[in-house]
Amino acid sequence: MASSLHTQTNTNTNAMNGTSASAAPAPAPADPNSHLSKKPRLLTPPQPLPITPSGILSEFSHHDPSIARINNGSFGCCPSSVISAQQQLQLQWLQQPDHFYFNQLQSRILQSRNIIKDLINADHVDEVSIVDNATTAAAIVLQQIAWGFAEGRFHPGDAAVMLHYAYGAVKKSVEAYITRAGGYVIEVPLPFPVNSVDEIVQEFKKALERGKQNGRRVRLAVIDHVTSMPSVAIPVKELVRICREEGVDQIFVDAAHGIGCVDVDMKEIGADFYTSNLHKWFFCPPSVAFLYCRRSTSNSDLHHPVVSHEYGNGLAIESAWIGTRDYSAQLVVPKVLEFINRFEGGIDGIKKRNHEAVVEMGEMLIKAWGTHLGCPPEMCSSMVMVGLPACLGISSDQDALKLRTYLRDKYCVEVPIYYRAPKDGEVGPVTGYARVSYQVYNKVDDYFKFRDAINQLVHNAFNCESLPN
Amino acid sequence: MEHEDPLNGDSTHRTCKKPKFSSKFISESEIRDEFSHHQPRVARINNGSYGSCPSSVLAAQRQWQLQFLRQPDAFYFNTLRNGITESRKIIKDLINAEQVEEVSLVDNATTAAAIVLQQIGRRFAEGKFQKNDAILVLHCAFLAVKKAIQAYVTRAGGSVIEVRLPFPVNSEEEIISEFQNSIEKGKSNGRKIRLAIIDHITSMPSVVIPVRELVRICRLEGIEQVFVDGAHAIGSVKVDVKEVGADFYVSNLHKWFFCPPSVAFLYCKSNVSSDVHHPIVSHEYGNGLPVESAWIGNRDYSSQLVVPAVLEFVNRFEGGIDGIMKRNHDEVVKMGKMLAESWGTNLGAPPKMCAAMMMVALPSRLCVNSEEDAVRLRSHLRDYYEVEVPILYQVLKDGEKGVRDKDGLITGYARISHQVYNTLEDYEKFRDAINRLVEDGKNCQMLWVE
């Protein structure tokens, strides 16, 4: 068992100084107390106490203990202390909603936005809007493209480029807002398994060339920072640069898995729009995400699709009131930062250890099963695609889903399975990959449980054919 | 699965584990307990803005939330959709819809307006409507709805006809005739009216509108689609969508139907175009609005899941939701009259045009002369008198004489609400606060706010 799994906690003095004292180019706040001073009239501890292993256990004691929960990527997680803070906020609203609405809500949302701005190295808090999730952010960005077509600024056939592995919901949104409005959509095929960043860059360049054929303009590129299924970390900085060179109008990075999973630096990456969920890898409760919109882009035309009183006052202000609803998930960001800063190195430390641990676990699994990883370790984030033994007979998306259900129900293992169609000429290929996640609450036993479950299936000559519909 | 009589209990619902043998009605002290989280000293007579939610429903909500957090994947695959369908079935029965497919759950009426108006906007953009085709809306429609019209209709080239209803109002006939006139004027230059948006209960000023009659007029006048914005309706007036006859009908469940923030239903009559979509597009795009709305990305859907627990709650009251509605109405009328009498003013509408809210004129001496004055007064009442009540500044229409009290022209109204947690003391506190301000010779311009 590697030592990296035990370095989640801190006993040395680094954490006492708050965030990482290392030279890592982290987007963590320079002054770990900066967020505390913005809290309106709340009692705050002087310094977050370093968290211990039993502290972590207790923070996630509400997770079903019988499950090997190795799918942080889908729905994320939220520690008890943040849930309590959220419940307090919910209660404050319920106690006297008018007072909360008039006196508390907007300033607290602004506080959260300021924290996020610092975390992601944005220039100005106006560039940071808070929305429910990346799905909502996509609708916002894509809707303004639709208006471009409707209002004649774009011409029928102007293109949008997205990855073939773009998230299903985003693809639907592209259909609803771009295809429907007359746009021409180009999907960038990506190899999987993938061996190097260069393979991705080459495919992307080819797709852009196609986009520009026949004098077409490429109005938008949608680029995942970390694809969902299969999960691979994409060289976004490089792809954004290529887009700029090739005259793509706007670039939207979908980093649903971004913050807490990969480095998120708006100035480094250079996109026009960037969204990331905070409830996946940043310990917020469901649900909250940020949408960053670079000020220099001519994008004052972005609107939240749920239009309310603040329409026309800027996206961030519009998004902060979209009718009566529970905004508490947006308000706990300060509390979440406190939680994160109890770990050595703050969010960067967590990210680094998650990555190292998930790669270690991935390698343990492929060794046990005789398979391979779907991409090299440096293209994994806190998730890794682990090949499943070919003899399991995963031969369709349905098989993958059925196997996932079977693993949940019979083996108490929660892990999403990806079906990868074999290419012509491949012999006995691996057609199933598990997307294994690692988050601070995970233990080696979770992965042993998964290892053993698959080994048992192989031993019993299990085949997906045998699973009922 | 159909929802059973909640008094017999329904063990598949993970609601609070209260004993099911009791058929006694909820007591006064139990009601107090259910709303003990409300700030105690505040006279909370504004249920209309943000609603209220009893502790037992909050507890049920918390259970759903914890279930998700415990094992979200299993919740997503095995529990969520069935739970939402359950809630939709209950609502279908409550509102007398024909099919559960006509009932979608969304966050709030604001979201429903975006859905309805976005499809109108698309038709302009796609050339199905002509430039300058109109939509019709009440002048006092909720501001968010007007902004949505701007965002989706005006921007796409449509024009807007506003119907200015009289206020104070004395009879439904006044509303009906004004509505009829506006449609005639609107159509007079050959314009086609593509959509009419009619409030069931207007927000500010709050009046119950004879929607059934107005929808009938819309049909006679060839208006293609009618959208009834019943944000305040369910739990304060009877909602029968077949009777009302609109194409779209929305109501918030968190205002008068005891749900936590936030959840609303949007009813879409089955023969209405299938081109109605949730603007937040996700995996279920194209599978029908109810299914689209049931998954708009990862978020907390728990407020949509507690409808069964809410039904259990309302059925602890004598007469269930109907009994609650009637008593709220009777009380708010009584309280309104008490206030008007004490202040020497009038009510904004007759009792039969009120539900659980009432507009009570404020003494002219307070000099509510602008929107800012109204906001100041409201804040002052909150900060210094612990009374929460929204205030309206009522502009006079050209040529209107206006209503007067003994000192001058009435320009300010308070919108008082009555919900099950309210007591006489709440309204006495308000009565005394206003009387005090008047006695002290205060007017809006002089008021301190925090």
Coordinates of C-alpha atoms in Angstrom, one line a residue, chain A residues 61-67 69 71 74-78 83 86-87 90-91 93-99 101-103 132-133 135-136 139 143-144 147-148 150-151 153 167-170 172-177 180 279-280 285-288 301 303-311 321-326 401 404 408-409 414, chain B residues 37-39 42 44 46 49-53 58 61-62 65-66 68-74 76-78 107-108 110-111 114 118 121-122 125-126 128 142-145 147-153 155-156 254-255 260-263 275 277-285 295-301 375 378 382-383 388 390:
Chain A
S61 CA -20.0 9.2 7.4
H62 CA -23.2 9.9 5.6
H63 CA -21.9 7.9 2.5
D64 CA -23.3 4.4 2.3
P65 CA -20.6 2.4 4.1
S66 CA -21.3 -0.8 2.2
I67 CA -20.5 0.7 -1.2
R69 CA -17.9 4.5 -4.0
N71 CA -17.4 7.2 -9.0
S74 CA -20.6 11.6 -11.7
F75 CA -22.2 13.2 -8.7
G76 CA -19.3 14.5 -6.6
C77 CA -19.5 14.5 -2.8
C78 CA -20.1 17.0 0.0
I83 CA -24.0 20.2 4.6
Q86 CA -25.9 24.7 4.0
Q87 CA -28.8 23.7 6.3
Q90 CA -31.6 27.2 4.3
L91 CA -33.0 27.8 7.8
W93 CA -34.0 31.9 4.5
L94 CA -37.0 30.0 5.9
Q95 CA -37.0 32.1 9.1
Q96 CA -37.5 35.4 7.4
P97 CA -37.2 35.1 3.6
D98 CA -37.9 38.8 2.8
H99 CA -35.1 39.9 5.1
Y101 CA -33.6 38.4 0.1
F102 CA -33.2 42.1 0.7
N103 CA -30.2 42.0 3.1
D132 CA -26.6 25.5 -11.2
N133 CA -24.3 23.3 -13.3
T135 CA -25.4 22.0 -18.3
T136 CA -26.9 25.5 -17.5
A139 CA -27.3 26.6 -22.5
Q143 CA -28.2 30.4 -26.7
Q144 CA -26.2 33.5 -27.7
W147 CA -29.2 34.5 -31.5
G148 CA -26.3 35.1 -33.7
A150 CA -31.5 34.3 -35.7
E151 CA -30.3 37.9 -36.0
R153 CA -24.9 38.0 -37.7
Y167 CA -20.9 15.3 -22.8
G168 CA -24.3 14.0 -24.0
A169 CA -26.2 16.9 -22.5
V170 CA -23.9 19.4 -24.2
K172 CA -28.2 17.9 -27.1
S173 CA -27.8 21.6 -26.2
V174 CA -25.7 22.1 -29.4
E175 CA -28.5 20.4 -31.3
A176 CA -31.2 22.6 -29.7
Y177 CA -29.4 25.9 -30.0
R180 CA -31.7 24.1 -35.1
H279 CA -20.2 20.0 -6.7
K280 CA -18.1 17.4 -8.5
P285 CA -23.5 20.4 -2.3
P286 CA -25.7 19.9 -5.3
S287 CA -25.6 22.0 -7.2
V288 CA -23.4 25.0 -8.1
D301 CA -25.0 39.4 -25.0
H303 CA -28.2 35.9 -20.7
H304 CA -29.5 33.4 -18.3
P305 CA -32.3 31.6 -20.1
V306 CA -34.5 31.9 -17.1
V307 CA -35.2 35.6 -17.3
S308 CA -36.1 37.5 -14.2
H309 CA -36.1 41.1 -12.8
E310 CA -32.3 41.5 -13.4
Y311 CA -32.4 40.9 -17.2
W321 CA -31.8 35.9 -9.1
I322 CA -33.7 33.6 -11.4
G323 CA -36.9 33.5 -9.3
T324 CA -37.6 32.1 -5.9
R325 CA -35.5 29.0 -5.2
D326 CA -32.9 27.6 -2.9
L401 CA -25.0 -0.1 -18.2
R404 CA -22.6 -1.3 -14.0
R408 CA -23.9 -2.1 -7.9
D409 CA -26.5 -4.6 -6.9
E414 CA -20.3 1.9 -7.9
Chain B
H37 CA -38.7 28.0 12.6
H38 CA -40.3 31.3 11.5
Q39 CA -38.7 34.3 13.2
V42 CA -42.0 39.2 13.1
R44 CA -45.1 37.8 8.8
N46 CA -46.4 38.4 3.4
S49 CA -43.8 36.6 -1.8
Y50 CA -41.9 33.6 -0.6
G51 CA -44.5 31.2 0.8
S52 CA -43.9 29.0 3.8
C53 CA -43.0 25.4 4.5
L58 CA -38.7 20.1 5.7
Q61 CA -37.1 17.0 2.3
R62 CA -34.0 16.4 4.3
Q65 CA -31.5 15.0 0.3
L66 CA -29.6 12.6 2.5
F68 CA -29.1 11.3 -2.6
L69 CA -25.9 12.2 -0.8
R70 CA -25.6 8.7 0.6
Q71 CA -25.6 6.9 -2.7
P72 CA -26.3 9.4 -5.6
D73 CA -25.9 6.9 -8.4
A74 CA -28.5 4.5 -7.0
Y76 CA -30.4 8.7 -9.8
F77 CA -31.0 5.4 -11.5
N78 CA -33.6 3.9 -9.1
D107 CA -38.4 25.5 -10.4
N108 CA -40.9 28.4 -10.4
T110 CA -40.3 32.4 -13.8
T111 CA -38.9 29.3 -15.4
A114 CA -39.2 31.3 -20.1
Q118 CA -38.9 30.8 -25.7
G121 CA -39.5 33.5 -29.7
R122 CA -38.4 30.6 -31.8
A125 CA -37.0 33.6 -35.5
E126 CA -38.1 30.8 -37.8
K128 CA -43.6 31.3 -38.5
F142 CA -45.0 40.3 -12.7
L143 CA -41.8 42.1 -13.7
A144 CA -39.9 38.9 -14.4
V145 CA -42.5 37.9 -17.0
K147 CA -38.5 40.9 -18.8
A148 CA -38.9 37.5 -20.4
I149 CA -41.2 39.0 -23.0
Q150 CA -38.4 41.5 -23.7
A151 CA -35.8 38.8 -23.9
Y152 CA -37.7 36.4 -26.1
V153 CA -40.5 38.2 -28.0
R155 CA -36.0 40.9 -29.3
A156 CA -37.3 38.5 -31.9
H254 CA -43.9 26.9 -2.6
K255 CA -46.1 29.9 -2.2
P260 CA -40.0 24.2 0.2
P261 CA -38.3 26.5 -2.3
S262 CA -38.7 25.8 -5.0
V263 CA -41.1 23.9 -7.2
D275 CA -42.1 22.2 -29.5
H277 CA -38.7 22.7 -24.3
H278 CA -36.9 23.4 -21.1
P279 CA -34.2 26.0 -21.9
I280 CA -31.6 24.1 -19.9
V281 CA -31.0 21.3 -22.4
S282 CA -29.8 18.0 -21.1
H283 CA -29.9 14.3 -22.0
E284 CA -33.7 14.1 -22.3
Y285 CA -34.0 16.8 -24.9
W295 CA -33.4 16.1 -15.4
I296 CA -31.7 19.4 -16.2
G297 CA -28.3 18.4 -14.9
N298 CA -27.1 17.4 -11.5
R299 CA -28.9 19.4 -8.8
D300 CA -31.1 19.1 -5.8
Y301 CA -34.5 17.9 -6.9
V375 CA -39.7 50.4 -0.5
R378 CA -41.6 48.5 3.7
R382 CA -39.4 45.5 8.8
D383 CA -36.6 47.2 10.7
E388 CA -43.2 42.1 7.0
P390 CA -45.1 44.5 0.8

